[in-house]
Amino acid sequence: MEKKYKLLVKFKQEYISHVKDGVLYFHDKETMLRDSYFIFNLDYRMAIPDLAANGKKEFTENNIDLSQYKGLVYVDNDMTSRELEEIADKLRQLNIVEYVVLEPAEPIIPPSMPDLEEPCIRVLSNTPDLSSYQTYNRDQAGADVYGIDADYAWSIGITGKGVRCADIEWGNIYGHENLKSDNFIELVATTNHSNDDHGAGVAGVIFARGNGFGMKGAANGLDYFYGISEITHGRPAGIAKGLEYLRPGDVFLFEMQTGGQNGNYVPPDFNMAVWDLTKNATDNGIIVVMTAGNGSEDLDDPSYENYRKRGDNGAIRVGAGTKVGRHRASFSTYGSSMVHLQGWGDWTVATTGGGNLFNAGPLRNYRSNFSGTSSAGPIVASAVIAVQSWYKANNNGEVLSPHAMRELLIKTGTRQGSGGHVGPLPNIRRAIEALQISGDKPVLWSPNSVRYEVDELVEHNGRKYICTQAHVSNSGWAPGVANTLWKLVGQAF
């Protein structure tokens, strides 16, 4: 059976005169008719429908300009795959074309792995508190088992307040008992509900309400969690819709993957249109976290040279690691220059949806085996949200840039084990502590915080300590329990 494709093309903005009712009008049409006549025999559909009226779309939450995408269109003619490839080759030769992408006609499945064979436990009792299964939220949960330490964030009152998050994938379960909320908002409804459970799993890691039953999301105090279906209008349109609601410092999670050079799954921004929109987002301060894909592809391979040569679009690409040891999961795409951080992906993530852990119906089901770069993505996004929430609260509303956040989480994360490079696992506590001791001014996280300078002497419990690293601490903190920042020098003076 022939594989079906659709053709996405971006005409350069400077060659487009205007857009009216979904029709592109070009400058110097007479010359183009002579040199590029075939483009006028094609039917086009705007990739971002909001631009169809006049090619313009203004946002109130940020300074993103979508007018550069008025020339981003799908070729709507009914053609065979071979005919589409021939047209694509012709378009690539034109000076007026920025890029051309052949996309699979059918939506690409989300980046989760098939569930392990486990019994589905159907229960009709009240939903119990299942948050103890979410060991990825702890600091350490066993021998060589480390999480992102959301426990620490909660202990200092950080639950995501001040930050918004959008998630683009197939669909979600907005009425789930552990997710439903006035600030869980569906921006683009899906037309295919076959993977709603996947969205519920992602949302649960980040946003599960923590209301005494079910799960507790690491960033359950988010201002808003937006759900966007990529199915309805395509990925460019879905991303554009999410960007409309996000501000600098907010987080956009791309729970998607795409086919790479060998057809195996790689990050969604291998598609040039997604890469393009990602860079526009990060240039405007929005942090994009995206799954690296479950294709076991090596992005350092020469076949991905052109992907790497595009440069840095500011995204945080997330690979899947194992719960024990943080080794690369065998299925995860990887690469030292392209994949930055990891989350748990080896069927060990407890969250909403599924039903192997507790199942009292489609709106009351929970699982312990969420997996793939799908489960890794929201774990990393949760750490980003927590750190940003803390930073924003303690810096008069200022936010960390996408590049600064990525560098910080890499620097302070828990080191990867073996396998191809998927990066460290974020650690919220260490990231916040690093922010407390860096910069030209102290960053306070408590009204009772105290700044200690290098070589400063303090007395504690009858002993004398010298500060070895400048830092900020709350007044109840003691040098005896943080000896990486203090050195015992003798008895009290």
mmCIF file of C-alpha atoms in Angstrom, residues 2 129 146 182-183 273 322 356 422 468 478:
data_model
loop_
_atom_site.group_PDB
_atom_site.id
_atom_site.type_symbol
_atom_site.label_atom_id
_atom_site.label_comp_id
_atom_site.label_asym_id
_atom_site.label_seq_id
_atom_site.Cartn_x
_atom_site.Cartn_y
_atom_site.Cartn_z
ATOM 1 C CA GLU A 2 1.395 3.382 -1.037
ATOM 2 C CA ASP A 129 -4.480 8.664 47.402
ATOM 3 C CA TYR A 146 16.589 9.797 41.826
ATOM 4 C CA ASP A 182 -11.470 25.869 35.616
ATOM 5 C CA ASN A 183 -7.849 26.447 34.592
ATOM 6 C CA ALA A 273 7.980 24.276 10.083
ATOM 7 C CA THR A 322 15.640 4.438 33.165
ATOM 8 C CA ASN A 356 -3.541 -0.787 35.580
ATOM 9 C CA VAL A 422 20.121 11.877 26.641
ATOM 10 C CA THR A 468 33.081 28.138 51.486
ATOM 11 C CA ALA A 478 22.055 25.042 59.630
#
